[in-house]
Short mmCIF file of C-alpha atoms in Angstrom, two decimals:
data_model
loop_
_atom_site.label_atom_id
_atom_site.label_comp_id
_atom_site.label_asym_id
_atom_site.label_seq_id
_atom_site.Cartn_x
_atom_site.Cartn_y
_atom_site.Cartn_z
CA MET A 8 136.94 100.42 92.47
CA ARG A 9 135.05 97.68 94.28
CA LYS A 10 131.88 98.33 92.23
CA GLN A 11 133.87 98.17 89.00
CA LEU A 12 135.30 94.77 89.97
CA ILE A 13 131.83 93.46 90.81
CA ASN A 14 130.40 94.70 87.51
CA THR A 15 133.29 93.14 85.58
CA LEU A 16 132.73 89.82 87.34
CA LEU A 17 129.00 89.91 86.58
CA LYS A 18 129.71 90.57 82.89
CA LYS A 19 132.08 87.61 82.73
CA LEU A 20 129.53 85.35 84.39
CA SER A 21 126.80 86.52 82.03
CA LYS A 22 128.98 85.60 79.03
CA ASN A 23 129.52 82.10 80.38
CA PRO A 24 126.96 79.73 78.78
CA GLN A 25 126.69 77.89 82.09
CA PHE A 26 124.96 80.89 83.65
CA ASN A 27 122.72 81.85 80.70
CA GLU A 28 119.04 80.95 80.69
CA GLN A 29 118.00 79.00 77.62
CA SER A 30 116.30 81.21 75.02
CA SER A 31 116.08 84.08 77.55
CA ALA A 32 117.24 86.65 74.99
CA GLN A 33 114.63 85.46 72.49
CA ASP A 34 111.85 85.61 75.07
CA ILE A 35 112.84 89.11 76.16
CA GLU A 36 112.87 90.31 72.57
CA LEU A 37 109.53 88.60 71.89
CA LYS A 38 107.85 90.36 74.84
CA LYS A 39 108.84 93.78 73.54
CA GLN A 40 107.10 93.25 70.19
CA PRO A 41 103.58 94.50 69.39
CA LEU A 42 100.67 92.19 68.73
CA SER A 43 100.37 90.67 65.28
CA ARG A 44 97.25 90.72 63.12
CA GLN A 45 97.73 86.98 62.59
CA PHE A 46 95.53 85.01 64.99
CA GLU A 47 97.64 81.83 64.98
CA GLN A 48 100.85 83.76 65.61
CA ASN A 49 99.41 85.56 68.65
CA LEU A 50 97.99 82.32 70.04
CA GLU A 51 101.31 80.48 69.70
CA THR A 52 103.20 83.42 71.23
CA PHE A 53 101.15 83.42 74.43
CA LYS A 54 101.18 79.62 74.67
CA ARG A 55 104.97 79.68 74.46
CA ILE A 56 105.43 82.48 76.99
CA TYR A 57 103.11 80.89 79.57
CA SER A 58 104.29 77.29 78.89
CA PHE A 59 100.75 76.20 78.04
CA PRO A 60 99.49 73.55 78.83
CA GLN A 61 102.36 72.68 81.19
CA SER A 62 101.35 75.48 83.58
CA ILE A 63 98.00 74.25 84.89
CA ASP A 64 96.54 77.57 86.09
CA VAL A 65 96.94 79.27 82.69
CA LYS A 66 93.61 79.13 80.88
CA ILE A 67 93.30 79.87 77.15
CA ARG A 68 89.88 79.56 75.48
CA GLU A 69 89.34 79.97 71.77
CA LEU A 70 85.97 81.26 70.54
CA THR A 71 84.25 82.68 67.45
CA LEU A 72 82.58 86.09 67.31
CA ARG A 73 79.52 85.29 65.17
CA SER A 74 78.50 88.91 64.77
CA GLN A 75 81.88 89.79 63.22
CA ASN A 76 82.78 86.37 61.83
CA ARG A 77 86.19 86.51 63.49
CA ARG A 78 88.12 84.23 65.78
CA ALA A 79 89.36 85.30 69.21
CA PHE A 80 90.84 83.86 72.37
CA ILE A 81 90.90 84.87 76.01
CA ILE A 82 93.74 84.18 78.40
CA TYR A 83 93.79 84.48 82.21
CA LEU A 84 95.22 82.89 85.34
CA SER A 85 92.53 80.82 87.05
CA THR A 86 94.20 81.17 90.45
CA MET A 87 93.98 84.98 90.34
CA ALA A 88 90.85 85.68 88.26
CA ASN A 89 87.16 85.02 88.83
CA ALA A 90 86.31 82.26 86.33
CA THR A 91 82.53 82.63 86.84
CA ASP A 92 82.56 86.33 85.98
CA ILE A 93 84.71 85.63 82.92
CA GLN A 94 82.29 82.96 81.71
CA GLN A 95 79.10 84.94 82.29
CA GLY A 96 80.29 88.48 81.64
CA ILE A 97 82.78 88.00 78.79
CA THR A 98 82.67 84.62 77.03
CA GLU A 99 78.91 84.11 76.81
CA LYS A 100 78.26 87.72 75.80
CA LEU A 101 80.77 87.53 72.96
CA ILE A 102 79.41 84.22 71.64
CA GLN A 103 75.72 85.16 71.86
CA ASN A 104 76.00 88.67 70.44
CA GLU A 105 74.66 89.07 66.87
CA ASP A 106 74.83 92.85 66.47
CA GLN A 107 77.78 93.48 64.16
CA HIS A 108 77.79 97.24 64.86
CA GLN A 109 78.59 96.89 68.57
CA SER A 110 82.18 97.28 69.75
CA ILE A 111 83.87 94.78 72.07
CA PRO A 112 83.59 96.93 75.24
CA ASP A 113 79.87 97.43 74.53
CA ILE A 114 79.22 93.71 74.08
CA VAL A 115 80.93 92.56 77.27
CA SER A 116 79.04 93.25 80.49
CA HIS A 117 82.13 92.92 82.69
CA PRO A 118 83.97 96.16 83.59
CA PHE A 119 86.28 97.17 80.73
CA TYR A 120 89.78 98.07 81.93
CA LYS A 121 91.90 99.30 79.00
CA THR A 122 93.59 98.29 75.77
CA ALA A 123 97.24 97.43 75.12
CA THR A 124 99.28 96.74 72.02
CA VAL A 125 102.69 95.59 73.34
CA ILE A 126 102.98 91.97 74.51
CA GLU A 127 104.97 92.96 77.62
CA ASP A 128 102.18 95.29 78.81
CA ILE A 129 99.57 92.59 78.22
CA LEU A 130 101.56 90.04 80.22
CA GLN A 131 101.85 92.44 83.13
CA GLU A 132 98.06 92.82 83.30
CA ILE A 133 97.44 89.08 83.03
CA ASN A 134 99.93 88.46 85.84
CA HIS A 135 97.88 90.85 88.01
CA GLY A 136 94.76 88.74 87.54
CA ASN A 137 93.13 90.59 84.62
CA THR A 138 91.73 88.85 81.55
CA ALA A 139 93.05 89.53 78.04
CA LEU A 140 90.88 89.23 74.91
CA ILE A 141 92.73 89.09 71.59
CA VAL A 142 90.64 89.27 68.42
CA GLU A 143 91.75 88.18 64.95
CA GLY A 144 92.85 91.13 62.84
CA ASP A 145 93.15 93.58 65.74
CA ARG A 146 96.48 95.10 66.70
CA GLN A 147 95.21 95.81 70.21
CA CYS A 148 94.27 93.61 73.16
CA TYR A 149 91.17 94.21 75.30
CA LEU A 150 91.81 93.89 79.04
CA PHE A 151 89.10 93.31 81.63
CA GLU A 152 89.40 93.70 85.37
CA THR A 153 88.69 90.22 86.77
CA THR A 154 91.13 90.02 89.67
CA ASN A 155 89.85 87.92 92.55
CA ILE A 156 92.65 87.05 94.96
CA GLU A 157 91.63 85.61 98.30
CA GLY A 158 93.05 87.24 101.42
CA ARG A 159 92.35 87.74 105.08
CA GLY A 160 89.91 90.37 106.24
CA ILE A 161 90.57 93.58 108.14
CA GLU A 162 91.78 92.62 111.59
CA LYS A 163 93.26 94.25 114.68
CA SER A 164 96.80 95.55 114.66
CA GLU A 165 99.14 93.09 116.39
CA ASN A 166 102.33 95.15 116.71
CA GLU A 167 100.79 98.57 117.43
CA VAL A 168 98.18 97.77 120.06
CA ILE A 169 96.26 100.70 121.54
CA VAL A 170 93.47 100.94 124.10
CA LYS A 171 91.66 104.00 122.77
CA GLY A 172 91.27 104.57 119.04
CA PRO A 173 90.61 102.61 115.81
CA LYS A 174 91.46 98.93 115.88
CA GLU A 175 91.64 98.13 112.15
CA SER A 176 94.95 97.47 110.42
CA PHE A 177 96.28 96.92 106.91
CA ASN A 178 96.16 93.47 105.30
CA GLU A 179 97.93 91.86 102.31
CA LYS A 180 95.59 93.29 99.64
CA VAL A 181 96.83 96.68 98.51
CA ILE A 182 93.41 97.66 97.13
CA THR A 183 91.94 97.23 100.61
CA ASN A 184 94.79 99.22 102.15
CA ILE A 185 94.27 102.12 99.75
CA ALA A 186 90.54 102.03 100.50
CA LEU A 187 91.26 102.23 104.25
CA ILE A 188 93.33 105.38 103.69
CA ARG A 189 90.73 106.94 101.39
CA LYS A 190 88.08 106.21 104.00
CA LYS A 191 89.97 108.48 106.39
CA ILE A 192 91.06 111.13 103.86
CA LYS A 193 88.03 111.99 101.73
CA ASN A 194 89.87 114.48 99.59
CA GLU A 195 90.26 114.71 95.83
CA ASN A 196 93.85 115.89 96.33
CA LEU A 197 94.87 112.46 97.60
CA ILE A 198 97.03 110.87 94.90
CA VAL A 199 97.73 107.13 94.53
CA GLU A 200 100.57 106.76 92.05
CA ALA A 201 101.88 103.40 90.80
CA GLN A 202 105.49 102.61 89.93
CA VAL A 203 107.17 99.33 88.92
CA ILE A 204 110.29 98.75 91.05
CA SER A 205 111.70 95.35 90.03
CA LYS A 206 112.96 94.03 86.72
CA ARG A 207 111.84 90.40 86.73
CA SER A 208 108.78 90.04 88.96
CA ARG A 209 107.46 93.52 88.01
CA ASP A 210 106.38 94.38 91.55
CA ASP A 211 104.09 97.39 91.79
CA LEU A 212 104.70 100.07 94.38
CA PHE A 213 102.07 102.68 95.25
CA LEU A 214 103.01 106.19 96.41
CA VAL A 215 100.22 107.88 98.38
CA TYR A 216 100.34 111.61 99.11
CA GLU A 217 98.34 114.82 98.94
CA LYS A 218 99.33 116.91 95.94
CA ASP A 219 98.45 120.22 97.62
CA LEU A 220 100.71 119.45 100.61
CA VAL A 221 103.68 117.34 99.52
CA ASN A 222 107.01 118.97 98.76
CA ILE A 223 107.81 118.42 95.07
CA GLU A 224 111.57 118.11 95.65
CA LEU A 225 111.03 115.46 98.34
CA LEU A 226 108.63 113.56 96.08
CA GLN A 227 111.09 113.65 93.19
CA THR A 228 113.95 112.50 95.45
CA ILE A 229 111.92 109.46 96.50
CA LYS A 230 110.90 108.68 92.92
CA ASP A 231 114.51 108.91 91.75
CA LYS A 232 115.60 106.58 94.55
CA LEU A 233 112.94 104.05 93.59
CA ALA A 234 113.77 104.35 89.89
CA SER A 235 117.45 103.67 90.60
CA LEU A 236 116.70 100.24 92.10
CA ASP A 237 118.23 97.49 89.95
CA VAL A 238 116.88 94.27 91.45
CA ALA A 239 115.09 91.23 90.07
CA THR A 240 112.37 91.07 92.70
CA ILE A 241 111.17 92.86 95.82
CA PRO A 242 108.49 90.64 97.37
CA SER A 243 107.66 92.76 100.40
CA ILE A 244 107.63 96.32 101.69
CA SER A 245 110.07 95.26 104.44
CA ILE A 246 112.61 94.22 101.78
CA LEU A 247 112.06 97.54 100.00
CA GLU A 248 112.81 99.38 103.23
CA GLN A 249 116.31 97.90 103.28
CA HIS A 250 116.89 98.89 99.64
CA ILE A 251 115.95 102.54 100.00
CA GLU A 252 117.55 103.33 103.37
CA GLU A 253 120.50 105.71 103.22
CA ARG A 254 122.47 103.60 105.74
CA PRO A 255 121.15 100.03 105.62
CA ARG A 256 123.81 98.80 108.09
CA SER A 257 122.87 101.34 110.74
CA LEU A 258 121.39 100.08 114.01
CA PHE A 259 118.83 102.88 114.03
CA PRO A 260 116.04 102.90 111.42
CA THR A 261 115.42 105.92 109.21
CA VAL A 262 112.11 104.71 107.74
CA LEU A 263 108.91 104.32 109.73
CA TYR A 264 106.93 101.11 109.23
CA THR A 265 103.32 101.07 110.39
CA GLU A 266 100.40 98.69 109.92
CA ARG A 267 97.76 101.20 111.06
CA PRO A 268 95.80 103.13 108.37
CA ASP A 269 94.89 105.89 110.85
CA ARG A 270 98.55 106.53 111.56
CA ALA A 271 99.41 106.51 107.85
CA ALA A 272 96.58 108.96 107.14
CA SER A 273 97.78 111.35 109.86
CA TYR A 274 101.27 111.44 108.33
CA ILE A 275 99.83 112.06 104.85
CA GLU A 276 97.91 115.02 106.25
CA GLU A 277 101.21 116.46 107.47
CA GLY A 278 102.90 116.20 104.06
CA HIS A 279 104.64 112.82 104.30
CA ILE A 280 104.65 110.20 101.52
CA ILE A 281 103.35 106.67 102.10
CA LEU A 282 104.57 103.57 100.23
CA LEU A 283 102.29 100.55 99.82
CA MET A 284 102.85 97.17 98.16
CA GLU A 285 100.81 94.09 97.38
CA ASN A 286 101.26 91.21 99.86
CA SER A 287 102.49 93.59 102.58
CA PRO A 288 100.26 94.25 105.63
CA GLY A 289 101.87 97.60 106.34
CA CYS A 290 103.28 100.75 104.79
CA LEU A 291 106.42 102.90 104.90
CA VAL A 292 106.31 106.54 105.97
CA LEU A 293 108.89 108.83 104.32
CA PRO A 294 110.73 110.66 105.67
CA ALA A 295 110.89 109.54 109.33
CA THR A 296 112.52 111.19 112.34
CA PHE A 297 113.59 109.90 115.74
CA TRP A 298 110.47 111.41 117.34
CA ALA A 299 108.12 109.68 114.91
CA LEU A 300 109.74 106.33 115.75
CA ILE A 301 109.26 106.65 119.51
CA HIS A 302 105.75 108.13 119.37
CA SER A 303 102.69 105.90 119.59
CA PRO A 304 99.46 106.42 117.63
CA GLU A 305 97.60 106.36 120.92
CA ASP A 306 99.29 109.57 122.13
CA HIS A 307 96.84 111.75 120.21
CA TYR A 308 93.76 109.71 121.04
CA LEU A 309 94.26 110.25 124.78
CA ARG A 310 93.56 113.57 126.46
CA THR A 311 96.63 115.80 126.53
CA PRO A 312 97.66 115.17 130.20
CA TYR A 313 97.30 111.41 129.78
CA GLY A 314 99.13 111.36 126.46
CA ASN A 315 102.01 113.43 127.84
CA PHE A 316 102.26 111.15 130.87
CA ILE A 317 102.61 108.12 128.58
CA ARG A 318 105.21 109.92 126.46
CA ILE A 319 107.34 110.87 129.48
CA LEU A 320 107.01 107.31 130.77
CA ARG A 321 108.10 105.98 127.37
CA LEU A 322 111.14 108.27 127.29
CA MET A 323 112.09 107.21 130.83
CA ALA A 324 111.70 103.57 129.84
CA LEU A 325 114.03 104.16 126.89
CA PHE A 326 116.79 105.39 129.21
CA VAL A 327 116.10 102.67 131.78
CA SER A 328 116.35 99.99 129.09
CA LEU A 329 119.61 101.43 127.75
CA PHE A 330 121.47 102.23 130.97
CA THR A 331 120.22 100.06 133.87
CA SER A 332 122.43 97.02 133.24
CA ALA A 333 125.42 99.14 132.19
CA PHE A 334 125.10 101.47 135.19
CA TYR A 335 124.91 98.55 137.64
CA LEU A 336 128.01 97.02 136.06
CA ALA A 337 129.92 100.33 136.17
CA VAL A 338 129.03 101.12 139.78
CA THR A 339 129.76 97.68 141.22
CA ASN A 340 133.08 97.29 139.36
CA PHE A 341 134.55 100.80 139.20
CA HIS A 342 132.61 103.25 141.37
CA VAL A 343 131.87 101.39 144.59
CA GLY A 344 132.01 104.64 146.56
CA MET A 345 128.74 105.75 144.94
CA ILE A 346 126.82 102.92 146.64
CA PRO A 347 125.46 103.45 150.20
CA PRO A 348 127.26 101.12 152.71
CA ASP A 349 124.14 99.12 153.60
CA LEU A 350 123.27 98.50 149.94
CA LEU A 351 126.91 97.66 149.19
CA MET A 352 126.91 95.03 151.97
CA ALA A 353 123.66 93.55 150.60
CA ILE A 354 125.05 93.34 147.06
CA THR A 355 128.32 91.85 148.29
CA GLY A 356 126.47 89.27 150.41
CA SER A 357 124.25 88.22 147.52
CA ARG A 358 127.30 87.74 145.26
CA GLU A 359 129.46 85.99 147.85
CA ARG A 360 129.01 82.48 146.42
CA VAL A 361 128.62 83.46 142.75
CA PRO A 362 131.69 82.26 140.79
CA PHE A 363 131.30 84.61 137.80
CA PRO A 364 132.15 88.32 137.48
CA SER A 365 129.29 90.82 137.05
CA LEU A 366 129.81 91.10 133.29
CA ILE A 367 129.31 87.35 132.75
CA GLU A 368 126.24 87.37 135.01
CA ILE A 369 124.61 90.20 133.09
CA LEU A 370 125.41 88.70 129.69
CA ILE A 371 124.00 85.30 130.71
CA MET A 372 120.72 86.84 131.89
CA GLU A 373 120.43 89.32 129.01
CA ILE A 374 120.84 86.53 126.45
CA ALA A 375 118.45 84.30 128.38
CA PHE A 376 115.87 87.11 128.45
CA GLU A 377 116.21 87.60 124.68
CA LEU A 378 115.83 83.85 124.12
CA ILE A 379 112.65 83.76 126.20
CA ARG A 380 111.28 86.80 124.37
CA GLU A 381 111.89 85.30 120.93
CA ALA A 382 110.58 81.89 121.98
CA GLY A 383 107.36 83.52 123.20
CA LEU A 384 106.91 85.17 119.78
CA ARG A 385 107.64 82.12 117.64
CA VAL A 386 105.56 79.45 119.41
CA PRO A 387 101.77 79.26 118.83
CA SER A 388 99.94 82.19 120.44
CA PRO A 389 97.90 80.21 123.04
CA ILE A 390 101.07 78.97 124.78
CA GLY A 391 103.43 81.85 123.96
CA PRO A 392 102.72 84.00 127.06
CA THR A 393 102.80 80.88 129.26
CA ILE A 394 106.25 79.91 127.99
CA GLY A 395 107.52 83.44 128.62
CA ILE A 396 106.26 83.63 132.20
CA VAL A 397 107.10 80.06 133.22
CA GLY A 398 110.48 80.12 131.48
CA ALA A 399 111.51 83.37 133.17
CA LEU A 400 110.39 82.20 136.62
CA ILE A 401 112.00 78.77 136.36
CA LEU A 402 115.28 80.01 134.88
CA GLY A 403 115.60 82.92 137.30
CA GLN A 404 114.81 80.93 140.44
CA ALA A 405 116.97 77.97 139.42
CA ALA A 406 119.93 80.22 138.53
CA VAL A 407 119.76 81.98 141.92
CA GLN A 408 119.44 78.74 143.88
CA ALA A 409 122.38 77.24 141.97
CA ASN A 410 124.50 80.30 142.90
CA ILE A 411 125.10 81.08 139.23
CA ILE A 412 123.34 84.46 139.31
CA SER A 413 122.86 86.89 142.18
CA PRO A 414 119.27 87.97 143.01
CA ILE A 415 119.91 91.65 142.28
CA ILE A 416 120.92 90.79 138.71
CA ILE A 417 117.46 89.30 138.17
CA ILE A 418 115.92 92.61 139.25
CA VAL A 419 118.22 94.65 137.01
CA ILE A 420 117.62 92.49 133.92
CA ALA A 421 113.86 92.31 134.49
CA LEU A 422 113.62 96.11 134.82
CA SER A 423 115.77 96.65 131.75
CA GLY A 424 113.95 94.07 129.63
CA LEU A 425 110.43 95.14 130.58
CA SER A 426 111.24 98.78 129.84
CA SER A 427 112.18 97.90 126.26
CA PHE A 428 108.66 96.60 125.57
CA ILE A 429 107.19 100.10 125.83
CA ILE A 430 108.85 101.10 122.52
CA SER A 431 106.14 100.09 120.02
CA ASP A 432 108.12 100.46 116.77
CA VAL A 433 109.72 97.10 115.93
CA SER A 434 112.88 98.51 114.34
CA MET A 435 113.50 101.05 117.11
CA ASN A 436 112.88 98.32 119.68
CA PHE A 437 115.63 96.19 118.10
CA ALA A 438 117.93 99.22 118.01
CA ILE A 439 117.48 99.83 121.74
CA ARG A 440 118.02 96.16 122.58
CA LEU A 441 121.23 95.93 120.57
CA THR A 442 122.56 99.28 121.79
CA ARG A 443 122.08 98.05 125.36
CA PHE A 444 124.80 95.44 124.79
CA LEU A 445 127.18 98.14 123.54
CA PHE A 446 126.66 100.11 126.75
CA ILE A 447 127.24 96.96 128.83
CA PHE A 448 130.63 96.36 127.17
CA SER A 449 131.62 100.02 127.46
CA ALA A 450 130.70 99.99 131.18
CA SER A 451 132.79 96.87 131.75
CA PHE A 452 135.77 98.64 130.16
CA ILE A 453 136.04 101.97 132.04
CA GLY A 454 132.81 102.28 133.99
CA ILE A 455 130.67 105.42 133.81
CA TYR A 456 133.32 107.14 131.71
CA GLY A 457 132.84 104.46 129.06
CA ILE A 458 129.05 104.89 129.18
CA THR A 459 129.40 108.66 128.84
CA ALA A 460 131.85 108.40 125.95
CA LEU A 461 129.63 105.96 124.05
CA PHE A 462 126.54 108.08 124.73
CA ILE A 463 128.20 111.23 123.34
CA ALA A 464 129.54 109.33 120.30
CA GLY A 465 126.07 107.88 119.77
CA LEU A 466 124.50 111.35 119.84
CA PHE A 467 127.01 112.56 117.25
CA TYR A 468 126.15 109.57 115.08
CA LEU A 469 122.36 110.04 115.39
CA VAL A 470 122.64 113.73 114.55
CA SER A 471 124.48 112.76 111.35
CA LEU A 472 121.63 110.49 110.19
CA LYS A 473 119.18 111.70 107.57
CA SER A 474 116.00 110.27 106.13
CA PHE A 475 115.68 111.42 102.50
CA GLY A 476 117.38 114.68 103.33
CA THR A 477 115.54 115.22 106.63
CA PRO A 478 117.75 115.43 109.78
CA TYR A 479 117.06 112.64 112.27
CA PHE A 480 116.32 114.93 115.24
CA ALA A 481 114.33 117.54 113.30
CA PRO A 482 112.60 119.79 114.24
CA MET A 483 114.59 119.95 117.50
CA THR A 484 118.01 120.09 115.88
CA PRO A 485 118.35 121.68 113.45
CA HIS A 486 115.42 123.85 114.48
CA PHE A 487 112.43 123.99 112.16
CA PHE A 488 109.17 125.84 112.58
CA SER A 489 106.49 123.31 113.58
CA SER A 490 103.83 122.52 116.17
CA LYS A 491 106.57 121.25 118.56
CA ASP A 492 105.03 117.78 118.88
CA LEU A 493 108.20 116.18 120.29
CA ILE A 494 108.32 115.11 123.94
CA ILE A 495 105.38 117.14 125.24
CA ARG A 496 102.48 117.77 122.91
CA HIS A 497 100.09 120.67 123.12
CA VAL A 498 96.32 120.50 123.15
CA PRO A 499 94.93 119.89 119.63
CA MET A 500 93.79 123.51 119.25
CA LYS A 501 97.40 124.71 119.59
CA GLU A 502 98.82 122.35 116.96
CA ARG A 503 98.27 124.77 114.11
CA PHE A 504 101.32 124.04 111.93
CA ARG A 505 102.71 121.15 109.94
CA PRO A 506 106.36 120.03 110.35
CA GLY A 507 108.64 122.64 108.84
CA TYR A 508 111.34 120.12 107.89
CA LEU A 509 108.95 118.67 105.27
CA LYS A 510 108.58 122.10 103.62
CA PRO A 511 104.92 121.44 102.77
CA LYS A 512 103.03 123.68 100.38
CA ASP A 513 100.66 124.65 103.18
CA MET A 514 102.17 125.06 106.65
CA ALA A 515 98.99 125.94 108.51
CA LYS A 516 96.40 123.37 109.58
CA GLN A 517 93.35 125.50 108.90
CA GLY A 518 90.99 122.91 107.48
CA LYS A 519 91.36 124.05 103.87
CA GLY A 520 89.79 121.84 101.22
#
């Protein structure tokens, strides 16, 4: 009912002249037409569409093909194409050629891309940085690959820092990102498939998978989800993540975001599907489970005992971050008998002159810790760590001396906050930080019983989550046949199977080509 009302409202607004774009219907209809054989008509069409010469980076050059005694023009965007290559490899070759038997692709020395006949398809290629050549009398356009968009080089990963293993990360150029994956998976079965996902800006999305591993039903489900998107523009892969999630309002993420090509390649080898976009220094891994979100790429680069130690430490830190503040609040307010007498006297003495209840103390320090954390991220990097350290020391010491906060609260908040940093995934890190506040409020209500009730309800909720049909806690529950790489991982020689919940075409990791 609500969707019907929204659609009705949108239709009414679209009929109102105030909300209509001038000549938008004519332009849309014009773009769907094929090229004309009339040179002047084609030239005027492209000048109108690109608002030439008002748009200063649109370059249109008219020329004469002496060998064929025909007029032609080239059109490109100077901010996205290499003007020198166009001049030397296309324009000069066409003007100087005198062999009338040579075809256009043979005359031009620049790499030939393809031909197109519909204006809309030609515009899409020009907007990607390619150069279009339109010749008088031809019903097809010649497109040349001249894209030259500046971008930063391959740098270290900032959000997924590891000590042992590759250091390179994705950048904003999707061609470079695909090359980084192909460098790690030298297999002809690796497929890079393009799909347009927005109506107005025509954003390209690239699906990367191995055709001899991926489950066809899973692949089709993802394609159908992407095809159902009805949006004007999706500028980034992070925006796309929010569009394709099954529960976008959920605290816990169901899509894995990574900026490491080695991690993306390892998931492809298991049968997952990777999504890449231009201008996005990362990729999405589909589907994703709870275990994938708490694992670190470094776990497999370390020897098995070391990697398992880090994993156990990370799982402990997850529980410490969630429950430390809430447990302290529950024990001091509702379950005083659980505290040894000497410790109880120490806590009471430290809080003797504090005017606020424990809940207010914890909330003040938790919010202050979050403010310091965010301030350290937003300020310039040379002074970010300094602000974090100095701010925490000054605020903590001043609050204790002013009898606003008790010293033990500083210890509790510091332990809880530091433990949350060990979760490397950004989305899961936010989920843990926000869930911590829910546990604090539940503990202030009915103590440990409130914590237990919320924990059980949270487990029920997490078990109900799915990522493109895959249960959130798979392969633990429901049980699937796999290599059991969950909390404790085996030595590499024992990890002989791919995850069963993906239903890959080949379950065994036997090094087949």
